[in-house]
PDB file of C-alpha atoms in Angstrom:
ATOM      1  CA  UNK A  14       0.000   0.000   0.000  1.00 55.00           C
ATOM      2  CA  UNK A  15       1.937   2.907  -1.469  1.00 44.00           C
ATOM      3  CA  UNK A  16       1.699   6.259   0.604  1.00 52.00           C
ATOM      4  CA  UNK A  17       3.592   8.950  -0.565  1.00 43.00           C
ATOM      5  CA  UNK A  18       2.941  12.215  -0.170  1.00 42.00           C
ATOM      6  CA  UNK A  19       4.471  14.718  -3.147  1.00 38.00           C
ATOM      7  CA  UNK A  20       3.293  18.720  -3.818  1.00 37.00           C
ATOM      8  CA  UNK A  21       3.986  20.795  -7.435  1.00 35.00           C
ATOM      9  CA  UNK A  22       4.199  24.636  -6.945  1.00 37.00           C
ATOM     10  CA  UNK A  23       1.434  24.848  -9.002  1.00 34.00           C
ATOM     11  CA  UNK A  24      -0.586  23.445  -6.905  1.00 32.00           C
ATOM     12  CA  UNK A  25      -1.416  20.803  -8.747  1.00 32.00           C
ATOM     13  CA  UNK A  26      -3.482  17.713  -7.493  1.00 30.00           C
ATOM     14  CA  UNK A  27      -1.576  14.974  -6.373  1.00 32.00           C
ATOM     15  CA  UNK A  28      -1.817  11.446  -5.259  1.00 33.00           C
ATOM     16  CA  UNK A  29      -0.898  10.086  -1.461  1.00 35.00           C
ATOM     17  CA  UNK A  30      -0.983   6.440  -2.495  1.00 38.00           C
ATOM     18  CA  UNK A  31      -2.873   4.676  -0.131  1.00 38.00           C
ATOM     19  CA  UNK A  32      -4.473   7.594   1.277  1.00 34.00           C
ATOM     20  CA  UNK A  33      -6.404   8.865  -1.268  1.00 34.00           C
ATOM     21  CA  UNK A  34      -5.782  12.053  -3.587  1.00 29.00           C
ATOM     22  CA  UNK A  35      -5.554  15.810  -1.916  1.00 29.00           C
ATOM     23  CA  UNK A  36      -4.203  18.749  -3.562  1.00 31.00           C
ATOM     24  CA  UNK A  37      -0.633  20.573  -2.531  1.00 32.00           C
ATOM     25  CA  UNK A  38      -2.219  23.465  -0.627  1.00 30.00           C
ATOM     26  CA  UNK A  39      -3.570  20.794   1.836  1.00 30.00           C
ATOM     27  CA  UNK A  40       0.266  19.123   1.752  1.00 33.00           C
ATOM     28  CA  UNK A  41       0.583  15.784   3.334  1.00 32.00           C
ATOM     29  CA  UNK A  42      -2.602  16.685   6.159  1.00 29.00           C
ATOM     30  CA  UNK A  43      -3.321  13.543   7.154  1.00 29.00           C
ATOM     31  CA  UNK A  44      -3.987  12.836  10.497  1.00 30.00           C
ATOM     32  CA  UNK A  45      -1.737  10.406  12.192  1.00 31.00           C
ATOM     33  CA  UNK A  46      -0.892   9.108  15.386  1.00 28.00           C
ATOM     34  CA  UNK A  47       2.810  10.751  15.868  1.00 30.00           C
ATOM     35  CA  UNK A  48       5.051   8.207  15.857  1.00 32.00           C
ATOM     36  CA  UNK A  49       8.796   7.712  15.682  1.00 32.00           C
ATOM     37  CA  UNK A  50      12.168   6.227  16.386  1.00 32.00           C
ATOM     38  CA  UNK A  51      14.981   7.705  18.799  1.00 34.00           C
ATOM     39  CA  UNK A  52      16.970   8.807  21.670  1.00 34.00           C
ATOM     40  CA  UNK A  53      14.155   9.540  24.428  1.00 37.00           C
ATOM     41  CA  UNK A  54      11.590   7.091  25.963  1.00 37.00           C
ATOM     42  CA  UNK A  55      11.753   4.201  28.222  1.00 39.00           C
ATOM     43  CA  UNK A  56      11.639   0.520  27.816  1.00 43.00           C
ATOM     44  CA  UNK A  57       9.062  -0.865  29.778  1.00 44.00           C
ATOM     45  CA  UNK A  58       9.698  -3.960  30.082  1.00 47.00           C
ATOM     46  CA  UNK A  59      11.802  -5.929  32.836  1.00 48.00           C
ATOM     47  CA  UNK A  60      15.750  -5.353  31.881  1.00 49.00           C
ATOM     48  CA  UNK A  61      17.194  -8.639  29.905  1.00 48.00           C
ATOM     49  CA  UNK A  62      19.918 -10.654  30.820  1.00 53.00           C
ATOM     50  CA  UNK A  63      22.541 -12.055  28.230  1.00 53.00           C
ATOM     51  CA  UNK A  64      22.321 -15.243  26.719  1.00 61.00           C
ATOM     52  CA  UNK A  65      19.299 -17.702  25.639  1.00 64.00           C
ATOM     53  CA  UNK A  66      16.922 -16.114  28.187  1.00 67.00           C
ATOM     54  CA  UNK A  67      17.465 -13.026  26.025  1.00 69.00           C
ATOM     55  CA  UNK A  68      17.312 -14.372  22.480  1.00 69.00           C
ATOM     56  CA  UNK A  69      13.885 -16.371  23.688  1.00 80.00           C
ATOM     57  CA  UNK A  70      12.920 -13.038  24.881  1.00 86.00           C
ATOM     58  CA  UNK A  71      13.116 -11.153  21.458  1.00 91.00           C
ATOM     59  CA  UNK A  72      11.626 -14.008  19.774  1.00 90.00           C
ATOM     60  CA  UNK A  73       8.484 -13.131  21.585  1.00 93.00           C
ATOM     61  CA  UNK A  74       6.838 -10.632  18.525  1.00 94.00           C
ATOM     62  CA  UNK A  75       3.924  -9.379  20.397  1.00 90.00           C
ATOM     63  CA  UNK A  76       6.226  -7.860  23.389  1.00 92.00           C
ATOM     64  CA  UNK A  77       9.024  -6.671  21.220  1.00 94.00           C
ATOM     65  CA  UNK A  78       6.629  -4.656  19.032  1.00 94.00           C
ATOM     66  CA  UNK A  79       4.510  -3.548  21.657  1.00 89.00           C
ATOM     67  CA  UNK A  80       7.588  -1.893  23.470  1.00 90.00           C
ATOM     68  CA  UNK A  81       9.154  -0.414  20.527  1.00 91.00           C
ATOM     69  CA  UNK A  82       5.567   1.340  19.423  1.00 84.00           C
ATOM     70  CA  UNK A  83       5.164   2.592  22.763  1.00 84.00           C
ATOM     71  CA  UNK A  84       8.828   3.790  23.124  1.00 88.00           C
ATOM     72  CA  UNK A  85       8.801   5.429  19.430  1.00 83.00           C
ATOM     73  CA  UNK A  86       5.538   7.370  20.262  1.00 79.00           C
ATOM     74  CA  UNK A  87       7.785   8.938  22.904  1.00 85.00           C
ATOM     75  CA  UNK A  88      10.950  10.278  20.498  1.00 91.00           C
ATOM     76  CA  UNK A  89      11.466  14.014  19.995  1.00 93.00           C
ATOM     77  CA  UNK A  90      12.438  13.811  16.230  1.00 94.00           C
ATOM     78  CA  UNK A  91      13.811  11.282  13.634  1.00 94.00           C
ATOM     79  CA  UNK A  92      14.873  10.907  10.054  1.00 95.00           C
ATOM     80  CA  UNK A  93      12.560   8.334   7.891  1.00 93.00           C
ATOM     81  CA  UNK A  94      13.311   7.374   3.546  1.00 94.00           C
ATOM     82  CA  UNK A  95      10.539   6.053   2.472  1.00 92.00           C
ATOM     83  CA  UNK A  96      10.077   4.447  -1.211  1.00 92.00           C
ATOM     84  CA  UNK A  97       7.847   2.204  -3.131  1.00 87.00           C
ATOM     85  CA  UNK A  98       8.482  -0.749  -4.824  1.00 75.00           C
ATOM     86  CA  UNK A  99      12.139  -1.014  -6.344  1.00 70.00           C
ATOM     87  CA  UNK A 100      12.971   2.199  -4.772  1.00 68.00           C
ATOM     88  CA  UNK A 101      10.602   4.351  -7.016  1.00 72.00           C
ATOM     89  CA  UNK A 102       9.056   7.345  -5.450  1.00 85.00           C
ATOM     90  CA  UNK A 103      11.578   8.238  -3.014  1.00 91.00           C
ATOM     91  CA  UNK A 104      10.571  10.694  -0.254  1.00 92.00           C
ATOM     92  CA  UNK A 105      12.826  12.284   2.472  1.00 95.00           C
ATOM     93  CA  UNK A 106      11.137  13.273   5.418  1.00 94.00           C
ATOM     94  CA  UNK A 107      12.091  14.847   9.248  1.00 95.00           C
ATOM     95  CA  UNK A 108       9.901  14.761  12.078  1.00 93.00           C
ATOM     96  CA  UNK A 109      10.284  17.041  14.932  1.00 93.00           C
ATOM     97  CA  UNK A 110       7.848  16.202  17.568  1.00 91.00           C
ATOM     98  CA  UNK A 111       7.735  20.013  19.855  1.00 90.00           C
ATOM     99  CA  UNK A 112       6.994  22.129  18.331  1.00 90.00           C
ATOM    100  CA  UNK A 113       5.718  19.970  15.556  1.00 90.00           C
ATOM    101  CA  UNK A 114       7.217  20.202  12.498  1.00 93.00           C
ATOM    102  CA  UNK A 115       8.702  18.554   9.020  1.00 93.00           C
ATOM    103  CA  UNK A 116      10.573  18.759   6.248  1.00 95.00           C
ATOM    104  CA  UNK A 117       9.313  16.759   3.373  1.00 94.00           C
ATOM    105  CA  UNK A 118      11.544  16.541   0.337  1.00 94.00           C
ATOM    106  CA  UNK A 119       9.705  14.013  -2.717  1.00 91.00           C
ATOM    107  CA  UNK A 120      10.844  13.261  -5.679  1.00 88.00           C
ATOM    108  CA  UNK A 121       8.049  14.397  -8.571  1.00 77.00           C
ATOM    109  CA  UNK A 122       7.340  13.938 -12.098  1.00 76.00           C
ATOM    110  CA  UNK A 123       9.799  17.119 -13.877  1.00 80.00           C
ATOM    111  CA  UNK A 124       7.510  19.677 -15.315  1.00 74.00           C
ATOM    112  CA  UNK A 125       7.573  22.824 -16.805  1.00 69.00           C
ATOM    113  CA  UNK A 126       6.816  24.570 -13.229  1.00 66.00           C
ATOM    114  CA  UNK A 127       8.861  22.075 -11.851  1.00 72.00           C
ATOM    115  CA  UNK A 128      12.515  21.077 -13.757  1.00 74.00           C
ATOM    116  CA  UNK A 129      14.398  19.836 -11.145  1.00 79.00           C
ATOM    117  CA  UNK A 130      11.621  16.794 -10.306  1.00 83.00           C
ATOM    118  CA  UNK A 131      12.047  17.549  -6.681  1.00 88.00           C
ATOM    119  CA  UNK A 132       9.111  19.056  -4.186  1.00 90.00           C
ATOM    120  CA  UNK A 133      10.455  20.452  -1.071  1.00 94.00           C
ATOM    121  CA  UNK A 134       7.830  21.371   1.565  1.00 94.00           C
ATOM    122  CA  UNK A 135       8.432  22.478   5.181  1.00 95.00           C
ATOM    123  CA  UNK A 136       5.256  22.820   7.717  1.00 93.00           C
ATOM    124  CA  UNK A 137       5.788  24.246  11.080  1.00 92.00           C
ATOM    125  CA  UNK A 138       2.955  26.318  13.172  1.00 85.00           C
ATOM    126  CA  UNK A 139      -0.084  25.528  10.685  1.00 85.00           C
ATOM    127  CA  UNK A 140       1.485  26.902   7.769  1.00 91.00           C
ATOM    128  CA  UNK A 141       3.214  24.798   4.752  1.00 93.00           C
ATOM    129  CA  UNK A 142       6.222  26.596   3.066  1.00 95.00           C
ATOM    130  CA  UNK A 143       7.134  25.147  -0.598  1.00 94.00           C
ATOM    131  CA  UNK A 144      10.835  25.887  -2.003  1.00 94.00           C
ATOM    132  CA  UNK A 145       9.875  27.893  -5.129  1.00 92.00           C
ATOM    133  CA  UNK A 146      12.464  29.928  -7.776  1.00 89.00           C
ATOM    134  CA  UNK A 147       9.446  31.537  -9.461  1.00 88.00           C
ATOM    135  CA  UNK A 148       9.105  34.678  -7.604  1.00 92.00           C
ATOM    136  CA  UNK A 149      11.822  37.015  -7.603  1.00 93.00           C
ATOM    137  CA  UNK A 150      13.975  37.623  -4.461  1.00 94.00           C
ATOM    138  CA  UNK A 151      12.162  35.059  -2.795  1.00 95.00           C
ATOM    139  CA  UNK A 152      12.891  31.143  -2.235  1.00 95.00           C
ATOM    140  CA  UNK A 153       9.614  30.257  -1.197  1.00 96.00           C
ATOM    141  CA  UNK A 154       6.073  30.507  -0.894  1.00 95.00           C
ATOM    142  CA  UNK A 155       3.581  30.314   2.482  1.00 94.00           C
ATOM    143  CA  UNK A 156       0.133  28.765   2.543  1.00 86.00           C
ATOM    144  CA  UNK A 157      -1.644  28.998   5.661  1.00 75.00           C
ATOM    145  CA  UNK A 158      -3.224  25.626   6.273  1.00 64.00           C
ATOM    146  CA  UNK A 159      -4.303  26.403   9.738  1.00 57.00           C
ATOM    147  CA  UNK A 160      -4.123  23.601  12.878  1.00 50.00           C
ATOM    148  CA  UNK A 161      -2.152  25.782  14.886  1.00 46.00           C
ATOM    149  CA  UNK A 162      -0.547  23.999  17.493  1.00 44.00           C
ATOM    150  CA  UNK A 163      -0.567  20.676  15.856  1.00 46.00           C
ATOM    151  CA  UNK A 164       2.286  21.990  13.511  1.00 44.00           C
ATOM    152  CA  UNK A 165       0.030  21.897   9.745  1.00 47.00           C
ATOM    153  CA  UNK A 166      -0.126  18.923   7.758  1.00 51.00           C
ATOM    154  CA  UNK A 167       3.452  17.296   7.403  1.00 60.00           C
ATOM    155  CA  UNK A 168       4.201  16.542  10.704  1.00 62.00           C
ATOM    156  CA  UNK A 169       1.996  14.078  11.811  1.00 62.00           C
ATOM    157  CA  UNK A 170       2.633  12.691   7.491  1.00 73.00           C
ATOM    158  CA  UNK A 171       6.590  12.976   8.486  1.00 83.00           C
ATOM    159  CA  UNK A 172       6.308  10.804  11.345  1.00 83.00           C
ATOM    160  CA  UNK A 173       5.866   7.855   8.945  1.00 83.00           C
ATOM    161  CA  UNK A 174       3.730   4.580   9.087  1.00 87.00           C
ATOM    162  CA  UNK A 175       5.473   3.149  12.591  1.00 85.00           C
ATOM    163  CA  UNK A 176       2.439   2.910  14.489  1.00 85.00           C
ATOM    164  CA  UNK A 177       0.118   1.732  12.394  1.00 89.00           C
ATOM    165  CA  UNK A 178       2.553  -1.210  11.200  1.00 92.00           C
ATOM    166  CA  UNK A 179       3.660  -1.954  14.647  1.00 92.00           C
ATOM    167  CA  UNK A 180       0.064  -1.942  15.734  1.00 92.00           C
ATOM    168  CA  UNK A 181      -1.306  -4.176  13.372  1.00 94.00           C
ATOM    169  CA  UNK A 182       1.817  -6.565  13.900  1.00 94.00           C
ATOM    170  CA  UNK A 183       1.115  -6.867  17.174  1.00 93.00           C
ATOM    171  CA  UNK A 184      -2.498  -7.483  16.991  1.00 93.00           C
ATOM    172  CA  UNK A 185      -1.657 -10.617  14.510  1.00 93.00           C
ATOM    173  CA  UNK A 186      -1.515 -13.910  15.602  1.00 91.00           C
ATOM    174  CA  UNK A 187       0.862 -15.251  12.232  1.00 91.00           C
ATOM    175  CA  UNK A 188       2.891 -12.925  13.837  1.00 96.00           C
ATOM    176  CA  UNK A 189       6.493 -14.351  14.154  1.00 96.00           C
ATOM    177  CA  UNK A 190      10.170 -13.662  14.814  1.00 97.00           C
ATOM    178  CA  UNK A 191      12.044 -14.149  11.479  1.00 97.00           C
ATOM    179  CA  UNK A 192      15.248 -13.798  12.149  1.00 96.00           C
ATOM    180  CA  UNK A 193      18.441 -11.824  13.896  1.00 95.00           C
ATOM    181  CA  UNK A 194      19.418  -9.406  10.896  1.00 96.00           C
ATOM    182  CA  UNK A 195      21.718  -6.449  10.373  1.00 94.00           C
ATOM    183  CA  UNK A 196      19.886  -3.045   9.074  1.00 93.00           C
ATOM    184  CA  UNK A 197      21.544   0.291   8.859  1.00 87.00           C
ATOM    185  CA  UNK A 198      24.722  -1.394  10.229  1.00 91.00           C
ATOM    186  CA  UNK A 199      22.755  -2.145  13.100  1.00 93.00           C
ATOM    187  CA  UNK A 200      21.796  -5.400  14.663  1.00 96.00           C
ATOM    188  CA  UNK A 201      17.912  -6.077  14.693  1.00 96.00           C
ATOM    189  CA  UNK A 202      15.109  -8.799  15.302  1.00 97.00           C
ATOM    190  CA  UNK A 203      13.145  -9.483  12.115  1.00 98.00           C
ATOM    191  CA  UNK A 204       9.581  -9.511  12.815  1.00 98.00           C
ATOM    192  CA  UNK A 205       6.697 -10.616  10.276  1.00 97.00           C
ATOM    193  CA  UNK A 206       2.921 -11.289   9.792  1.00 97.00           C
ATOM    194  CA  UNK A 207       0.304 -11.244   7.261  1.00 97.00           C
ATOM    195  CA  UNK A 208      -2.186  -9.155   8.342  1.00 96.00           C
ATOM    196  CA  UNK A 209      -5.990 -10.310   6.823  1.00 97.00           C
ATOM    197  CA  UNK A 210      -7.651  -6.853   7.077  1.00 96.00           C
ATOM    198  CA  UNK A 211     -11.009  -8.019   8.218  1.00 96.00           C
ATOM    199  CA  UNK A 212      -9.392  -9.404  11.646  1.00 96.00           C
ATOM    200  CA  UNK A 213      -7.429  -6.251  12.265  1.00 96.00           C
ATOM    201  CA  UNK A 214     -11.049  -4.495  11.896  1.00 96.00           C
ATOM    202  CA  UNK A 215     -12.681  -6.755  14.690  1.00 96.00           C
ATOM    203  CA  UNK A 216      -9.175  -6.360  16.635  1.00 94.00           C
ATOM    204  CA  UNK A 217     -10.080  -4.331  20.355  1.00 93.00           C
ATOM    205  CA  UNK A 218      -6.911  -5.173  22.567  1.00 89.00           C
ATOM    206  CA  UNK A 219      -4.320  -2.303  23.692  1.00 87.00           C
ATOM    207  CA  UNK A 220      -1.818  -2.577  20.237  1.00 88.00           C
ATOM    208  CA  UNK A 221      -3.974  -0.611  18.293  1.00 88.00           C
ATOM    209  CA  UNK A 222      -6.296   2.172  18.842  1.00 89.00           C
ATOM    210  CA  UNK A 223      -9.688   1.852  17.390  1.00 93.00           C
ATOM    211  CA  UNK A 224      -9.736   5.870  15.819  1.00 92.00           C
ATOM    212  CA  UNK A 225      -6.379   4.197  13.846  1.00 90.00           C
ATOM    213  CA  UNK A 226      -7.074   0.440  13.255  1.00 94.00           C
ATOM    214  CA  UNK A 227      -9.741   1.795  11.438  1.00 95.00           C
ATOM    215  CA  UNK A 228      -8.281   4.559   9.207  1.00 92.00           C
ATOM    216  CA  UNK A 229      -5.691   1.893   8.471  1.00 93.00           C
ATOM    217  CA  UNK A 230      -8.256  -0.583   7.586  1.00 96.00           C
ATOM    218  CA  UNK A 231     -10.336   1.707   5.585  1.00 95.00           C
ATOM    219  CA  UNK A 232      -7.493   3.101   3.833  1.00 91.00           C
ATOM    220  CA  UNK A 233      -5.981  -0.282   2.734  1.00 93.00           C
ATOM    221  CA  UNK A 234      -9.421  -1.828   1.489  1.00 94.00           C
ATOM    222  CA  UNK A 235      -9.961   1.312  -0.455  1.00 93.00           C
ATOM    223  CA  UNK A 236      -6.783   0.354  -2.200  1.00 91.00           C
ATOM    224  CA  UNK A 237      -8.701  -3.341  -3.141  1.00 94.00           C
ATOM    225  CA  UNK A 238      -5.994  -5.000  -0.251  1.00 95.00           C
ATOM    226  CA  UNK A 239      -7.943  -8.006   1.241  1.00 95.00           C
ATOM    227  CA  UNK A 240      -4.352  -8.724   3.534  1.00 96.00           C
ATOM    228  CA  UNK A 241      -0.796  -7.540   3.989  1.00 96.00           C
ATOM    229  CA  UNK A 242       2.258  -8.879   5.006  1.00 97.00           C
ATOM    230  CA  UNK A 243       3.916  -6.408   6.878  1.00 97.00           C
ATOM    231  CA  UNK A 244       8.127  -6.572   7.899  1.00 97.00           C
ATOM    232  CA  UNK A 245       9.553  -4.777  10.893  1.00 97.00           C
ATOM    233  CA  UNK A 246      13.072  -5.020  11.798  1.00 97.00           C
ATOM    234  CA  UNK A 247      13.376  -3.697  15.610  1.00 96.00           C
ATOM    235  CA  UNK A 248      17.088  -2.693  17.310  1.00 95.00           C
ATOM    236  CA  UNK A 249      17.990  -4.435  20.378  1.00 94.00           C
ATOM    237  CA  UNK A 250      17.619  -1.162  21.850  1.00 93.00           C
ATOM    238  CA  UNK A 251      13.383  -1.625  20.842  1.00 93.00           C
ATOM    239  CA  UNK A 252      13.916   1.406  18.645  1.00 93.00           C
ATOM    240  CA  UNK A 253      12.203   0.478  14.933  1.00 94.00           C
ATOM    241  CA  UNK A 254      15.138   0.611  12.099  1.00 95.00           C
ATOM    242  CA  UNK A 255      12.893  -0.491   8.799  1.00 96.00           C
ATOM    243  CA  UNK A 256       9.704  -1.438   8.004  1.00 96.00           C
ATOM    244  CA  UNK A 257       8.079  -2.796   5.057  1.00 96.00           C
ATOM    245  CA  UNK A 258       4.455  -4.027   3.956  1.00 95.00           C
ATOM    246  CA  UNK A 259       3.809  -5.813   0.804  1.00 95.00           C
ATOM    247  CA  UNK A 260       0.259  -6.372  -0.620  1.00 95.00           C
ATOM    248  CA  UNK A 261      -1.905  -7.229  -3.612  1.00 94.00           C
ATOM    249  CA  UNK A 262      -4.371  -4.484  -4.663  1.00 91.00           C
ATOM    250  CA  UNK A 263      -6.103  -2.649  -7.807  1.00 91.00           C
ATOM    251  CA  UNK A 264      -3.035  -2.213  -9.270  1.00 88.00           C
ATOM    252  CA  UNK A 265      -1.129  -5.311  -8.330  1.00 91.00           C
ATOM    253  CA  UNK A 266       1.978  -5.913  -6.166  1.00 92.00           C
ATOM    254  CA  UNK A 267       1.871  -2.409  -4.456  1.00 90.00           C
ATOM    255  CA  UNK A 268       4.937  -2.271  -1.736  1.00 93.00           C
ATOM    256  CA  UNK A 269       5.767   0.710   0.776  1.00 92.00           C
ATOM    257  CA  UNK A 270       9.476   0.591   2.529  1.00 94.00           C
ATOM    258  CA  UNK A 271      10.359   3.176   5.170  1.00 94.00           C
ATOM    259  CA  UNK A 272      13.915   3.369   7.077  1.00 95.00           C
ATOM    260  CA  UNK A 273      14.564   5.478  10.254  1.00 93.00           C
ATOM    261  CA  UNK A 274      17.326   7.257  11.259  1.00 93.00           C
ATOM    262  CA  UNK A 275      19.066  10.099  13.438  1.00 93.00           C
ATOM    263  CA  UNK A 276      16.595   9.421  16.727  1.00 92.00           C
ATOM    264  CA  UNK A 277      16.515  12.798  18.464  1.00 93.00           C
ATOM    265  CA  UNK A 278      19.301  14.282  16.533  1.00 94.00           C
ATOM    266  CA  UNK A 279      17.160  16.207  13.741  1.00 94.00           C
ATOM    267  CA  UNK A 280      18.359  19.698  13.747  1.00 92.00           C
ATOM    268  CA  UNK A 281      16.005  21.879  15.246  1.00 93.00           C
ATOM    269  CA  UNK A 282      12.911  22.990  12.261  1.00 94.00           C
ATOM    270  CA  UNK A 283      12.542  26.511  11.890  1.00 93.00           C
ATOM    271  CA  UNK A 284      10.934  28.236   9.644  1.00 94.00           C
ATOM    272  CA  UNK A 285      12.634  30.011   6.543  1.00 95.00           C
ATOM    273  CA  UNK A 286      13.404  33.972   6.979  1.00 96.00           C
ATOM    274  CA  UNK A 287      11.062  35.754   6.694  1.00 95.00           C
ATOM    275  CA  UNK A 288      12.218  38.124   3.793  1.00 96.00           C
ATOM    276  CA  UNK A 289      12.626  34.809   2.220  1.00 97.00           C
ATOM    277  CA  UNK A 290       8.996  33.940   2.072  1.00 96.00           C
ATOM    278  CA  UNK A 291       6.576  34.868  -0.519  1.00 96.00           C
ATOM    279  CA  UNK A 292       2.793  35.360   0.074  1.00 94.00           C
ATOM    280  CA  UNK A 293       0.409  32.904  -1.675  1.00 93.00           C
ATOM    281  CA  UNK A 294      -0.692  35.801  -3.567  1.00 93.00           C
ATOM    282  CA  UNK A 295       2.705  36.794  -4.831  1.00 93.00           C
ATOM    283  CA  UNK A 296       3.325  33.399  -5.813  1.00 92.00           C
ATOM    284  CA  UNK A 297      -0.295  33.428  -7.968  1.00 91.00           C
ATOM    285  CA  UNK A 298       0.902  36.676  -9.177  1.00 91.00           C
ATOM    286  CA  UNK A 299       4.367  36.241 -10.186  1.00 88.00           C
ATOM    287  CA  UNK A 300       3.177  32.965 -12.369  1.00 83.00           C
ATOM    288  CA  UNK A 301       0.782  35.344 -13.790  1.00 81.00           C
ATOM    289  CA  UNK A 302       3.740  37.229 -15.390  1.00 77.00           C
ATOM    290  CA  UNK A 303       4.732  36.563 -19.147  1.00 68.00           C
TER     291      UNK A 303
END
């Protein structure tokens, strides 16, 4: 179930595969539990001693996943790559949890308005700013999307699929430890399960809330998926390093990959200058010009 989240200066509708199509001026505004990967947050459970008692420990899927979703919910900013299958659509995204705020950096179809192929958003304090060379002495444009303290659309897009995947893991019996595996130069525990979508609806237990097993569910079945198989590769540390889910829908094999990085070392998200910044209306204007 593809998901990505791309914006033309144009302002030009767009497709978030998976999540349905919106235009630029609402950005990636999808609401989200925030969710990430990094260098705050507690493990809750009991500390683990070396050796088998360990290993058996991390082959228990349910546990590991349910720690590292509740410890990533708790992270003040991380890095996530996301792409689709064979690395297509690649997006760039930074999460910074308070204030909240993103950076969202997609690659896009080149176009006349938009050579380079590359959208470059950044949303902090309800409004979206979009890295624009179209209006003169200016290197970007505003929109006011509103939401106030909630940071606009692209933070709660930028903190990436975690929950939702770790969730619906969790909730899954097939769910099974795969294997230990190296990601990111990083030692993890390979986690997977094939998640049948009409289970995860009936699901009611503490992995998943209902508000987002069911805008999971109802996103995925509007996509024609019947089931996923979803991947999760989890440091030792219960921090989530990758994630992947694989499914059959309208369009065929549709896949979604995301990687996470930097936990709680983002640089701080600011907002551009602001003799930098170009009204909406001088943006409208200035493509008005011959």
């Amino acid at each position: 179930m593809q998901k990505f989240c791309t914006t033309s200066e144009e302002r030009t509708t767009v497709q978030v595969k998976g999540w349905g199509v919106v235009t630029a001026a609402v950005g990636a505004a999808l609401t989200m539990v925030l969710a990430g990967c990094g260098g705050e947050g507690g493990d809750d459970r009991p500390g683990r001693e070396p050796g088998k008692a360990a290993q058996d420990e991390r082959k228990d899927a349910r546990a590991v996943l349910t720690a590292a979703a509740r410890k990533t919910a708790a992270q003040s900013s991380y890095k996530t790559v996301q792409t689709g299958q064979g690395g297509t659509d690649r997006s760039e995204m930074l999460y910074q949890k308070k204030p909240a705020a993103s950076v969202i950096k997609a690659e896009v179809s080149k176009s006349a308005a938009n050579p380079t192929g590359v959208s470059h958003m950044l949303s902090l304090g309800g409004s979206t700013y979009v890295k624009t060379d179209k209006v003169p002495g200016k290197s970007w444009y505003s929109m006011d999307l509103g939401g106030g303290a909630d940071g606009g659309g692209g933070a709660p897009r930028a903190a990436g699929y975690v929950a939702e995947f770790a969730g619906a893991l969790a909730a899954t019996k097939s769910t099974a430890w795969v294997a230990e595996e190296k990601t990111g130069g990083r030692a993890a525990d390979h986690y997977r399960g094939k998640v049948v979508l009409d289970e995860l609806a009936e699901y009611t237990g503490p992995a998943l809330s209902k508000g987002l097993r069911d805008l999971y569910v109802t996103a995925a079945k509007k996509q024609g998926l019947k089931s996923v198989v979803i991947d999760m590769w989890v440091g030792k540390d219960d921090l989530v390093l990758k994630s992947r889910e694989t499914g059959e829908g309208k369009k065929g094999r549709e896949v979604i990959n995301e990687e996470y990085s930097d936990f709680g070392a983002v640089p701080r998200i600011s907002a551009p200058p602001a003799g930098s910044v170009a009204t909406w209306d001088e943006f409208i204007a200035a493509q008005a010009r011959p």
